[in-house]
Coordinates of C-alpha atoms in Angstrom, one line a residue:
M1 CA 0.0 0.0 0.2
E2 CA 2.9 2.1 0.6
E3 CA 3.5 2.4 -3.3
S4 CA 0.1 3.3 -4.1
S5 CA -0.4 5.7 -1.2
S6 CA 2.9 7.7 -2.1
S7 CA 1.9 8.1 -5.8
T8 CA -1.8 8.9 -5.1
P9 CA -1.9 12.6 -3.7
S10 CA -4.9 13.0 -1.3
S11 CA -5.1 16.5 -2.8
D12 CA -2.3 18.6 -3.7
D13 CA -2.2 22.0 -4.9
G14 CA -3.3 21.3 -8.4
E15 CA -5.8 18.2 -8.2
Y16 CA -8.8 17.1 -7.2
T17 CA -9.0 13.1 -6.2
L18 CA -12.1 11.0 -6.1
L19 CA -11.7 7.2 -4.7
I20 CA -14.2 5.3 -6.4
E21 CA -15.5 1.9 -4.4
L22 CA -16.8 -0.9 -6.5
V23 CA -19.1 -3.5 -5.7
H24 CA -17.5 -7.0 -5.4
R25 CA -19.4 -8.5 -8.3
H26 CA -18.7 -8.9 -11.7
V27 CA -15.0 -8.1 -11.1
G28 CA -13.9 -8.2 -14.8
F29 CA -16.4 -5.6 -15.7
H30 CA -15.5 -2.9 -13.6
D31 CA -12.6 -0.8 -15.6
A32 CA -14.6 -1.4 -19.1
E33 CA -17.8 0.0 -17.6
L34 CA -15.9 3.0 -16.0
A35 CA -14.2 3.7 -19.4
S36 CA -17.3 3.6 -21.4
V37 CA -19.1 5.9 -19.1
W38 CA -16.3 8.4 -19.2
R39 CA -16.3 8.1 -23.1
M40 CA -20.1 8.7 -23.0
H41 CA -20.0 11.9 -21.1
G42 CA -16.9 13.1 -22.8
I43 CA -14.6 13.2 -19.5
Q44 CA -11.0 13.0 -20.7
D45 CA -9.1 15.3 -18.5
F46 CA -8.1 12.9 -15.8
T47 CA -5.7 10.3 -14.7
F48 CA -6.9 6.7 -13.7
Q49 CA -5.0 4.5 -11.2
E50 CA -5.9 0.8 -10.2
L51 CA -4.6 0.0 -6.8
P52 CA -2.0 -2.9 -7.0
M53 CA -2.1 -5.6 -4.3
D54 CA 0.7 -5.0 -1.5
T55 CA 3.6 -6.9 -1.5
R56 CA 2.9 -7.6 2.3
H57 CA 0.0 -9.7 1.2
H58 CA 1.3 -12.2 -1.1
S59 CA -1.1 -14.8 0.5
S60 CA -4.2 -13.0 -0.9
C61 CA -2.9 -13.9 -4.4
S62 CA -3.4 -17.4 -3.8
T63 CA -6.9 -17.0 -3.4
G64 CA -7.4 -16.1 -6.9
N65 CA -8.7 -12.9 -6.0
N66 CA -6.0 -9.9 -6.5
I67 CA -8.2 -7.3 -7.8
R68 CA -9.1 -4.7 -5.2
P69 CA -12.6 -3.1 -5.3
F70 CA -11.1 0.5 -5.5
R71 CA -10.1 3.0 -8.2
I72 CA -8.5 6.5 -7.8
V73 CA -9.2 9.0 -10.3
T74 CA -7.5 12.3 -10.3
F75 CA -8.6 15.8 -12.2
P76 CA -6.7 18.8 -12.3
W77 CA -8.3 21.7 -10.2
T78 CA -8.6 23.7 -13.4
A79 CA -10.8 21.1 -14.9
I80 CA -13.0 21.0 -12.0
E81 CA -13.4 24.8 -12.2
T82 CA -14.1 25.0 -15.8
D83 CA -15.3 21.8 -17.3
Y84 CA -16.9 19.4 -14.5
S85 CA -19.1 19.7 -11.4
V86 CA -19.3 17.7 -8.1
E87 CA -22.4 19.7 -6.9
D88 CA -24.9 17.4 -5.0
N89 CA -28.1 19.9 -5.4
E90 CA -29.7 21.4 -8.4
I91 CA -27.1 22.8 -11.1
S92 CA -26.4 26.4 -10.3
D93 CA -26.3 28.9 -13.2
K94 CA -22.5 29.1 -12.9
D95 CA -22.1 25.5 -13.3
K96 CA -24.5 25.0 -16.4
G97 CA -22.8 23.4 -19.3
K98 CA -20.3 21.5 -17.0
T99 CA -20.4 17.9 -17.0
N100 CA -21.5 16.7 -13.5
L101 CA -19.5 13.8 -12.1
I102 CA -21.9 12.7 -9.9
T103 CA -24.5 12.3 -12.6
A104 CA -22.0 10.7 -14.9
L105 CA -20.8 8.2 -12.3
S106 CA -24.4 7.6 -11.2
R107 CA -24.8 5.6 -14.7
C108 CA -22.5 3.0 -13.3
T109 CA -24.0 -0.1 -12.2
L110 CA -21.0 -1.6 -10.3
I111 CA -20.3 1.6 -8.2
R112 CA -21.0 1.1 -4.5
S113 CA -19.8 4.9 -3.4
V114 CA -17.6 7.7 -4.4
I115 CA -15.7 9.8 -1.9
E116 CA -13.7 13.2 -2.6
L117 CA -10.5 11.7 -1.1
W118 CA -8.9 13.7 1.7
G119 CA -6.5 11.2 2.5
C120 CA -5.0 7.6 2.5
G121 CA -2.4 5.4 4.1
P122 CA -1.7 1.8 4.7
V123 CA -3.1 2.1 8.4
L124 CA -5.2 4.4 10.3
K125 CA -2.5 6.5 11.8
D126 CA -0.9 7.2 8.4
C127 CA -4.4 8.2 6.9
V128 CA -5.0 10.5 9.9
E129 CA -1.7 12.3 9.1
S130 CA -2.6 12.3 5.2
V131 CA -6.0 14.0 5.9
R132 CA -4.4 16.4 8.5
A133 CA -1.7 17.3 6.0
S134 CA -4.4 17.7 3.1
V135 CA -7.0 19.6 4.9
S136 CA -4.8 22.5 6.6
P137 CA -3.5 24.3 3.4
H138 CA -6.9 23.5 1.3
R139 CA -9.4 24.0 3.8
H140 CA -10.5 27.3 1.7
R141 CA -11.2 24.8 -1.2
R142 CA -13.8 22.4 0.8
G143 CA -17.1 23.0 -0.4
C144 CA -16.1 25.6 -2.9
H145 CA -18.0 23.5 -5.4
L146 CA -20.9 23.0 -3.7
G147 CA -22.9 25.6 -5.5
A148 CA -24.5 28.8 -4.6
K149 CA -27.7 27.2 -3.5
A150 CA -26.0 24.9 -1.1
K151 CA -26.0 25.7 2.8
P152 CA -23.2 27.6 4.4
Y153 CA -20.3 25.8 5.4
S154 CA -20.8 26.9 9.0
E155 CA -24.5 25.5 8.7
R156 CA -24.0 22.2 7.2
S157 CA -24.8 19.1 9.3
W158 CA -22.4 16.1 9.3
K159 CA -21.6 12.8 10.2
I160 CA -18.6 10.3 10.2
T161 CA -19.5 6.8 8.9
I162 CA -16.9 4.1 9.7
H163 CA -16.9 1.2 6.6
T164 CA -14.8 -1.9 7.2
L165 CA -14.6 -4.2 4.5
G166 CA -15.2 -7.8 5.7
S167 CA -14.8 -7.0 9.2
T168 CA -17.1 -6.2 12.3
Y169 CA -16.1 -3.4 14.9
N170 CA -18.3 -2.7 17.7
R171 CA -19.5 1.1 18.6
E172 CA -16.8 1.6 21.0
E173 CA -14.2 0.7 18.5
Q174 CA -15.7 2.7 15.8
G175 CA -15.8 5.6 18.2
D176 CA -12.2 5.4 18.7
M177 CA -11.8 5.4 14.7
R178 CA -13.9 8.6 14.5
S179 CA -12.1 10.3 17.4
Q180 CA -8.8 10.3 15.4
F181 CA -10.3 12.9 13.1
S182 CA -11.5 15.3 15.7
F183 CA -9.0 17.8 14.8
L184 CA -11.3 18.5 11.5
D185 CA -13.5 20.5 14.2
F186 CA -16.6 20.7 11.6
P187 CA -18.6 23.9 12.6
G188 CA -22.0 22.4 11.8
P189 CA -24.3 20.2 13.9
V190 CA -24.0 16.3 13.9
Q191 CA -26.8 14.7 12.3
M192 CA -26.7 10.8 11.9
K193 CA -29.7 10.7 9.4
C194 CA -29.6 12.4 6.1
P195 CA -27.0 14.9 6.9
D196 CA -25.9 17.5 4.4
D197 CA -22.3 16.0 4.4
E198 CA -21.3 12.4 5.2
F199 CA -17.5 11.6 5.8
L200 CA -16.5 8.1 5.2
F201 CA -13.4 6.2 6.8
I202 CA -12.8 2.8 4.9
R203 CA -10.6 0.2 6.2
E204 CA -9.8 -2.2 3.4
V205 CA -8.6 -5.9 3.9
E206 CA -8.1 -9.1 1.7
L207 CA -11.4 -10.1 0.1
D208 CA -12.2 -13.7 -1.4
S209 CA -14.1 -14.0 -4.5
N210 CA -17.5 -13.7 -2.8
G211 CA -16.5 -10.3 -1.3
G212 CA -15.8 -11.8 2.3
A213 CA -12.8 -11.6 4.3
V214 CA -10.2 -13.9 3.4
Y215 CA -8.8 -13.7 7.1
P216 CA -12.1 -12.9 9.0
R217 CA -11.7 -11.0 12.3
H218 CA -14.3 -13.3 14.2
S219 CA -14.8 -16.9 14.5
E220 CA -18.2 -18.6 13.9
T221 CA -18.7 -18.3 17.3
K222 CA -18.2 -14.4 17.4
C223 CA -14.8 -14.7 19.1
I224 CA -12.0 -12.7 18.0
I225 CA -9.2 -14.4 16.1
P226 CA -6.1 -12.8 17.4
E227 CA -3.7 -13.7 14.3
N228 CA -6.3 -12.4 12.1
D229 CA -7.0 -9.3 13.8
A230 CA -3.3 -8.4 14.1
R231 CA -3.0 -8.6 10.3
P232 CA -2.4 -5.0 8.8
S233 CA -5.1 -3.6 6.5
L234 CA -4.7 -3.2 2.8
G235 CA -5.3 0.4 3.1
C236 CA -7.1 2.9 4.9
Y237 CA -9.3 6.0 3.3
F238 CA -10.9 9.2 4.3
G239 CA -13.1 11.5 2.6
R240 CA -16.6 13.4 1.7
V241 CA -19.1 11.0 0.4
L242 CA -20.4 12.5 -3.3
G243 CA -24.0 12.2 -4.2
N244 CA -25.0 12.4 -0.4
N245 CA -28.5 14.1 -1.2
R246 CA -29.5 12.0 -4.0
M247 CA -28.5 8.5 -3.1
G248 CA -26.1 8.5 0.0
R249 CA -23.7 5.7 -0.3
N250 CA -26.0 3.4 -1.8
W251 CA -25.0 4.2 -5.5
R252 CA -25.2 0.5 -6.7
G253 CA -27.0 1.3 -10.0
S254 CA -29.0 4.2 -8.5
N255 CA -31.5 1.3 -7.2
R256 CA -32.2 0.5 -10.9
I257 CA -31.3 -3.1 -10.4
E258 CA -34.1 -4.0 -7.6
Q259 CA -36.5 -1.8 -9.3
F260 CA -36.5 -3.7 -12.7
S261 CA -35.5 -7.0 -11.4
L262 CA -36.6 -10.0 -12.9
K263 CA -38.8 -11.1 -10.1
K264 CA -41.0 -8.2 -10.7
R265 CA -41.6 -8.6 -14.5
K266 CA -44.6 -10.1 -15.7
Y267 CA -43.2 -12.1 -18.6
L268 CA -40.1 -14.1 -18.2
G269 CA -38.3 -17.1 -20.1
P270 CA -35.5 -19.3 -19.3
T271 CA -33.0 -17.2 -21.2
S272 CA -34.2 -13.7 -19.7
M273 CA -30.9 -11.7 -19.1
D274 CA -30.8 -10.3 -15.3
S275 CA -31.2 -6.7 -14.9
E276 CA -27.7 -6.1 -13.4
L277 CA -26.1 -7.6 -16.4
S278 CA -28.2 -5.8 -18.8
L279 CA -27.5 -2.4 -17.3
I280 CA -23.8 -2.9 -17.6
M281 CA -24.2 -3.8 -21.4
T282 CA -26.3 -0.8 -22.1
N283 CA -23.1 1.2 -20.7
L284 CA -20.7 -0.8 -22.6
A285 CA -22.5 -0.1 -25.7
L286 CA -22.9 3.8 -25.0
I287 CA -26.9 3.7 -25.0
D288 CA -28.3 6.9 -24.2
K289 CA -31.3 8.8 -24.5
G290 CA -32.3 8.8 -28.3
S291 CA -30.0 5.8 -29.3
F292 CA -31.7 3.5 -31.6
V293 CA -30.9 -0.2 -30.5
F294 CA -31.6 -3.5 -32.2
D295 CA -31.6 -7.0 -30.6
P296 CA -31.6 -9.7 -33.3
F297 CA -32.3 -12.5 -30.8
T298 CA -34.9 -10.6 -28.8
G299 CA -36.4 -13.7 -27.0
T300 CA -38.6 -12.4 -24.1
G301 CA -37.2 -8.8 -24.5
S302 CA -35.3 -8.3 -21.2
I303 CA -32.4 -6.5 -22.9
L304 CA -34.6 -4.4 -25.0
L305 CA -36.4 -3.3 -21.9
T306 CA -33.2 -2.3 -20.2
A307 CA -32.1 -0.2 -23.1
A308 CA -35.4 1.4 -23.2
L309 CA -34.9 2.3 -19.4
R310 CA -31.8 4.5 -20.6
G311 CA -34.2 6.2 -22.9
A312 CA -33.4 4.3 -26.2
Y313 CA -35.9 3.6 -29.1
V314 CA -35.7 -0.2 -29.3
F315 CA -36.5 -2.8 -32.0
G316 CA -36.1 -6.5 -32.1
T317 CA -36.4 -9.7 -34.0
D318 CA -36.6 -13.1 -33.4
I319 CA -37.5 -16.4 -35.5
D320 CA -39.5 -18.0 -32.6
L321 CA -43.0 -16.4 -33.0
R322 CA -44.4 -18.1 -29.8
V323 CA -41.8 -16.2 -27.6
L324 CA -42.6 -12.9 -29.4
R325 CA -46.3 -13.4 -28.9
G326 CA -45.9 -14.4 -25.3
R327 CA -48.4 -16.7 -23.2
S328 CA -51.5 -14.3 -23.2
E329 CA -52.4 -10.7 -23.2
D330 CA -51.0 -10.2 -19.7
E331 CA -47.8 -12.2 -20.3
N332 CA -45.6 -10.8 -23.2
I333 CA -42.9 -8.4 -24.1
L334 CA -45.5 -5.5 -24.3
A335 CA -46.8 -6.2 -21.0
N336 CA -43.4 -5.8 -19.3
F337 CA -42.9 -2.4 -21.2
K338 CA -46.3 -1.4 -19.8
Q339 CA -45.7 -2.3 -16.5
F340 CA -42.7 0.1 -16.4
N341 CA -44.4 3.0 -18.2
L342 CA -41.9 2.6 -21.2
P343 CA -42.9 3.1 -24.8
P344 CA -43.5 -0.3 -26.8
P345 CA -40.8 -1.9 -28.9
E346 CA -40.9 -2.7 -32.5
L347 CA -41.1 -6.4 -32.9
V348 CA -40.7 -8.3 -36.1
R349 CA -40.5 -12.1 -36.7
C350 CA -37.6 -12.7 -39.0
D351 CA -34.4 -14.7 -39.3
N352 CA -31.3 -13.1 -38.6
S353 CA -29.2 -15.2 -41.2
L354 CA -31.3 -13.8 -43.8
Y355 CA -31.3 -10.3 -42.6
H356 CA -30.5 -8.8 -46.2
R357 CA -33.7 -10.3 -47.4
H358 CA -35.7 -8.8 -44.7
F359 CA -34.2 -5.2 -44.4
R360 CA -32.6 -2.6 -46.6
S361 CA -29.2 -3.9 -45.3
H362 CA -27.0 -1.1 -47.0
L363 CA -28.5 1.7 -44.9
P364 CA -26.4 2.2 -41.4
L365 CA -29.4 2.4 -39.3
F366 CA -28.4 1.4 -35.4
D367 CA -26.5 3.4 -32.7
A368 CA -25.9 0.0 -31.0
I369 CA -26.9 -3.6 -31.1
L370 CA -27.0 -5.5 -27.9
T371 CA -28.0 -9.1 -27.8
D372 CA -27.4 -12.4 -26.1
P373 CA -27.5 -14.9 -29.0
P374 CA -28.9 -18.3 -28.6
Y375 CA -25.7 -20.6 -28.1
G376 CA -27.6 -24.2 -27.2
I377 CA -27.2 -24.4 -23.4
R378 CA -30.9 -23.4 -22.4
A379 CA -32.0 -22.7 -25.8
G380 CA -30.8 -23.8 -29.3
A381 CA -30.7 -21.6 -32.2
R382 CA -32.9 -22.2 -35.2
K383 CA -33.1 -20.8 -38.8
S384 CA -35.2 -20.8 -41.7
G385 CA -35.2 -24.1 -43.9
S386 CA -36.6 -27.3 -44.3
K387 CA -35.4 -30.4 -42.6
R388 CA -35.8 -32.5 -45.6
D389 CA -32.6 -33.4 -47.5
E390 CA -34.4 -32.5 -50.8
V391 CA -36.3 -29.2 -50.8
R392 CA -39.4 -28.8 -53.2
P393 CA -39.1 -25.2 -54.8
V394 CA -42.2 -22.9 -54.3
L395 CA -43.8 -22.4 -57.5
D396 CA -44.0 -18.8 -59.1
E397 CA -47.9 -18.8 -59.0
H398 CA -47.9 -19.6 -55.4
R399 CA -45.0 -17.1 -54.4
Y400 CA -46.8 -13.7 -54.9
A401 CA -50.2 -12.5 -53.9
H402 CA -52.8 -10.9 -56.5
G403 CA -52.1 -7.5 -57.2
I404 CA -48.2 -7.4 -56.3
N405 CA -46.0 -6.6 -59.0
T406 CA -43.5 -9.9 -59.6
K407 CA -41.1 -7.9 -61.1
R408 CA -40.3 -6.2 -57.9
E409 CA -38.2 -8.2 -55.3
C410 CA -41.0 -8.6 -52.9
W411 CA -40.0 -11.5 -50.3
T412 CA -43.3 -11.6 -48.5
H413 CA -44.8 -14.9 -49.2
F414 CA -48.4 -14.4 -49.6
N415 CA -49.9 -16.8 -52.2
L416 CA -53.1 -17.3 -54.1
L417 CA -54.2 -20.4 -52.0
G418 CA -54.8 -18.3 -48.8
R419 CA -51.5 -19.5 -46.7
H420 CA -50.8 -16.2 -45.6
D421 CA -50.6 -17.3 -42.0
H422 CA -48.1 -20.1 -42.9
V423 CA -45.3 -20.4 -40.6
A424 CA -42.0 -21.3 -42.5
Q425 CA -40.1 -24.3 -41.2
T426 CA -36.9 -23.9 -39.1
K427 CA -33.9 -26.0 -38.8
P428 CA -30.6 -26.0 -36.3
Y429 CA -28.6 -23.0 -36.7
A430 CA -24.8 -23.8 -35.7
V431 CA -23.4 -21.3 -33.2
S432 CA -20.4 -20.5 -35.2
D433 CA -22.9 -19.2 -38.1
V434 CA -24.9 -17.4 -35.4
M435 CA -21.7 -15.3 -34.6
A436 CA -20.6 -15.0 -37.9
D437 CA -23.9 -13.7 -39.2
L438 CA -24.2 -11.4 -36.1
L439 CA -20.8 -9.6 -36.9
N440 CA -21.7 -9.4 -40.4
V441 CA -25.2 -7.7 -39.6
A442 CA -23.6 -5.4 -36.9
A443 CA -21.1 -4.4 -39.7
M444 CA -23.8 -3.7 -42.1
T445 CA -26.1 -2.0 -40.0
L446 CA -24.3 0.0 -37.4
K447 CA -23.3 3.7 -37.9
M448 CA -19.9 4.6 -37.6
G449 CA -18.8 4.5 -34.3
G450 CA -21.9 2.5 -33.3
R451 CA -21.4 -0.6 -30.8
L452 CA -21.9 -4.2 -30.9
T453 CA -22.0 -5.8 -27.3
Y454 CA -22.6 -9.4 -27.3
I455 CA -22.3 -12.5 -25.1
I456 CA -20.4 -15.5 -26.0
P457 CA -20.0 -18.7 -23.7
S458 CA -16.6 -20.3 -23.1
M459 CA -15.0 -23.2 -21.6
K460 CA -11.5 -23.3 -20.0
D461 CA -9.8 -23.8 -23.1
F462 CA -10.9 -20.6 -24.7
N463 CA -8.3 -18.1 -26.0
E464 CA -9.5 -14.6 -26.3
D465 CA -6.7 -13.7 -28.7
E466 CA -7.5 -16.4 -31.0
D467 CA -11.0 -17.9 -30.5
L468 CA -13.1 -14.7 -30.6
P469 CA -15.0 -14.0 -33.8
R470 CA -13.7 -11.0 -35.7
H471 CA -14.8 -8.6 -38.6
E472 CA -12.6 -6.2 -40.7
C473 CA -15.2 -3.6 -40.0
L474 CA -15.4 -3.8 -36.2
K475 CA -12.5 -2.9 -33.6
L476 CA -12.5 -4.9 -30.2
V477 CA -13.2 -2.4 -27.5
S478 CA -13.4 -4.7 -24.4
V479 CA -13.8 -8.4 -23.4
C480 CA -15.2 -9.0 -19.7
Y481 CA -15.2 -12.5 -18.3
Q482 CA -17.9 -13.6 -16.1
P483 CA -17.2 -17.4 -14.4
L484 CA -20.5 -19.3 -14.2
Q485 CA -19.1 -22.9 -13.3
T486 CA -15.5 -24.4 -12.8
E487 CA -15.5 -25.3 -16.3
L488 CA -17.8 -22.7 -17.9
G489 CA -17.9 -19.0 -18.2
R490 CA -19.3 -16.1 -20.6
R491 CA -17.6 -13.2 -21.9
V492 CA -19.4 -9.9 -22.7
V493 CA -17.7 -8.8 -25.8
T494 CA -17.9 -5.1 -27.1
L495 CA -16.8 -4.0 -30.7
E496 CA -17.0 -0.5 -32.2
K497 CA -17.7 0.0 -35.9
T498 CA -14.4 1.8 -37.6
N499 CA -14.7 0.9 -41.3
E500 CA -17.2 1.3 -43.9
Y501 CA -18.8 -2.3 -45.0
D502 CA -18.1 -3.5 -48.5
E503 CA -20.9 -5.6 -49.9
Q504 CA -18.8 -7.1 -52.6
K505 CA -16.5 -8.4 -49.9
Q506 CA -19.3 -10.0 -47.9
A507 CA -18.0 -13.8 -48.7
Q508 CA -14.6 -12.8 -47.4
Y509 CA -15.9 -11.1 -44.3
L510 CA -17.7 -14.4 -43.3
E511 CA -14.9 -16.8 -44.3
S512 CA -12.4 -14.8 -42.1
T513 CA -14.6 -14.5 -39.0
W514 CA -12.9 -17.3 -37.1
L515 CA -9.0 -16.8 -37.0
N516 CA -8.3 -20.7 -36.7
G517 CA -11.1 -21.7 -38.7
A518 CA -13.1 -24.7 -37.4
Q519 CA -10.8 -25.2 -34.3
S520 CA -11.9 -21.6 -32.9
A521 CA -15.5 -22.1 -34.2
E522 CA -15.8 -25.3 -32.1
K523 CA -14.8 -23.5 -28.9
C524 CA -18.0 -22.0 -28.6
A525 CA -20.1 -24.8 -30.1
N526 CA -21.4 -28.0 -28.5
I527 CA -21.1 -26.4 -25.0
R528 CA -24.2 -28.4 -23.5
E529 CA -22.5 -31.7 -24.7
R530 CA -19.2 -30.7 -23.4
L531 CA -20.6 -29.9 -20.2
L532 CA -22.5 -33.2 -19.9
E533 CA -19.1 -35.0 -20.5
V534 CA -17.4 -33.1 -17.7
A535 CA -20.4 -33.8 -15.4
K536 CA -20.4 -37.8 -16.3
K537 CA -16.8 -37.9 -15.0
K538 CA -17.7 -36.5 -11.7
P539 CA -18.3 -39.4 -8.7
G540 CA -22.1 -40.0 -8.0
Y541 CA -23.2 -38.8 -11.4
E542 CA -25.3 -41.9 -12.3
E543 CA -27.1 -41.9 -8.9
K544 CA -28.0 -38.3 -9.2
A545 CA -29.0 -38.4 -12.7
A546 CA -31.4 -41.5 -12.0
I547 CA -33.0 -39.3 -9.1
R548 CA -33.5 -36.3 -11.4
K549 CA -35.1 -38.6 -14.2
Q550 CA -37.4 -40.2 -11.4
K551 CA -38.5 -36.4 -10.2
R552 CA -39.2 -35.4 -14.0
K553 CA -41.3 -38.6 -14.4
L554 CA -43.2 -37.7 -11.1
N555 CA -43.7 -34.1 -12.2
K556 CA -44.8 -35.3 -15.6
E557 CA -47.3 -37.6 -14.2
T558 CA -48.7 -35.1 -11.7
K559 CA -49.3 -32.4 -14.5
K560 CA -51.2 -34.9 -16.5
R561 CA -53.4 -36.2 -13.5
A562 CA -54.0 -32.4 -12.7
K563 CA -54.9 -32.0 -16.3
R564 CA -57.4 -34.8 -16.5
E565 CA -59.1 -33.8 -13.3
Q566 CA -59.7 -30.4 -14.7
A567 CA -61.1 -31.6 -17.7
A568 CA -63.3 -34.0 -15.6
Q569 CA -64.7 -31.0 -13.7
A570 CA -65.2 -29.0 -16.8
Q571 CA -67.2 -31.8 -18.2
E572 CA -69.3 -32.0 -15.0
M573 CA -70.1 -28.4 -15.2
L574 CA -71.3 -28.9 -18.8
E575 CA -73.5 -31.7 -17.8
D576 CA -75.1 -29.7 -15.0
K577 CA -75.9 -26.7 -17.3
S578 CA -77.5 -29.2 -19.8
H579 CA -79.4 -30.7 -17.1
H580 CA -80.9 -27.7 -15.5
V581 CA -81.6 -26.4 -19.3

């Protein structure tokens, strides 16, 4: 920690420093989401620092978690005065036209809190001395950015909160920590609930992959473990919490995650994307108010709904008509949008492998494409086509409806026999082809600078440098990994359009999608079968499989019995009615 604290000024004469505390989830997404939010709001004049793992804590690396949930961001004071604002209240006249850092950072789904860093050090004593050295020469600057409508400094209520990651300290111990900062001598009244200013002391320790302490201070019987209690902290930080009047320390997606949780939606499916990851993806794709967003594998519309929450116009397609229609009038995609008072999406049943037949593909149309393609674990991919080996051609007299000019390329298959409601057959759609077509459609239809953000599954043998699909018109921006099981994970990939699409090179684009050809394509195919092979090697698999099979059989019989009883009751009601008549 000595290295990071010495290289990180708490606030020297020309800098304004923020400490961003991130939630201990989706650790691989932290930096990519922050970078996208900076880009979205045009924030450029800053330095960004990820805290390194202290050399005194080599043992923490053995846990597989050597990423700390803190980032330090430093701005020149001149930028704060001219370009940015950190005002909690309504924007004052003098700050109009500035980028509000609180508003920008509140877009982030993975931020827990943001503090104006006054001082830091490896232990509490060093942190106190850092704050003491920082505050004295800069006291005139504290609160200078709070705005004309803020209360005078002498009247602002305050409190100091103790935040100890992965450890618990009683009130007396927390009081001793607070007393170390008594020299600050704030003139306003103390107010423990909703104060004007909340000051935060953070004590950081080593965390495991689940966010718990690697060396817990207390045992299961609530007794202090002396050797763990004596271990030095990774770092200590003190500062003023930003966004206090809006969200306090609970930035966490500004409560959007719980508000739009899958549990609260009327229509769900087995592949519905959770609200947290969907919100992260909208940031990675730079989706903002007025963006035009496309999802070619809409499913139950969970990703489109999240994009609409950001103020985007959303358009989705899917080949499965049943999913688009939903179960009933109250259980469908439109019902979810209506539930959250969002404008309805544009939905079209079509095949993404035949996008060029359905739409004018030569027109760049979308600001972003956001999707979770089907890759055969919960739902397999399908595309238009007959299951027969020999397909009979459609006759011309059956191809077009009466009155349509057959010289025009009309791909709507109305015919004279009244089969206008016919649903075309589908056949399996290889995952490698799904990915190749997705990137090709994105290169055709994205505006210049538009982004494609998609999910691709992967096993342990997946190599990001060689096995990711690629396209000449798209530049790789970020790859974020989310482990799901010991053997399985998924990557959220973001690409940006940098070159214009050449229709004459379409075949070349598709052939060069996979760097190592079939070897790379196979890495994201047959995931379900490969997982099953791994599971079969585990001890006790046969017994557990037999138990699951028996449970499925009982559930099936129970449903059949309930259905028969329901039909019998309906028949009895009809007989009773006819008897009374």
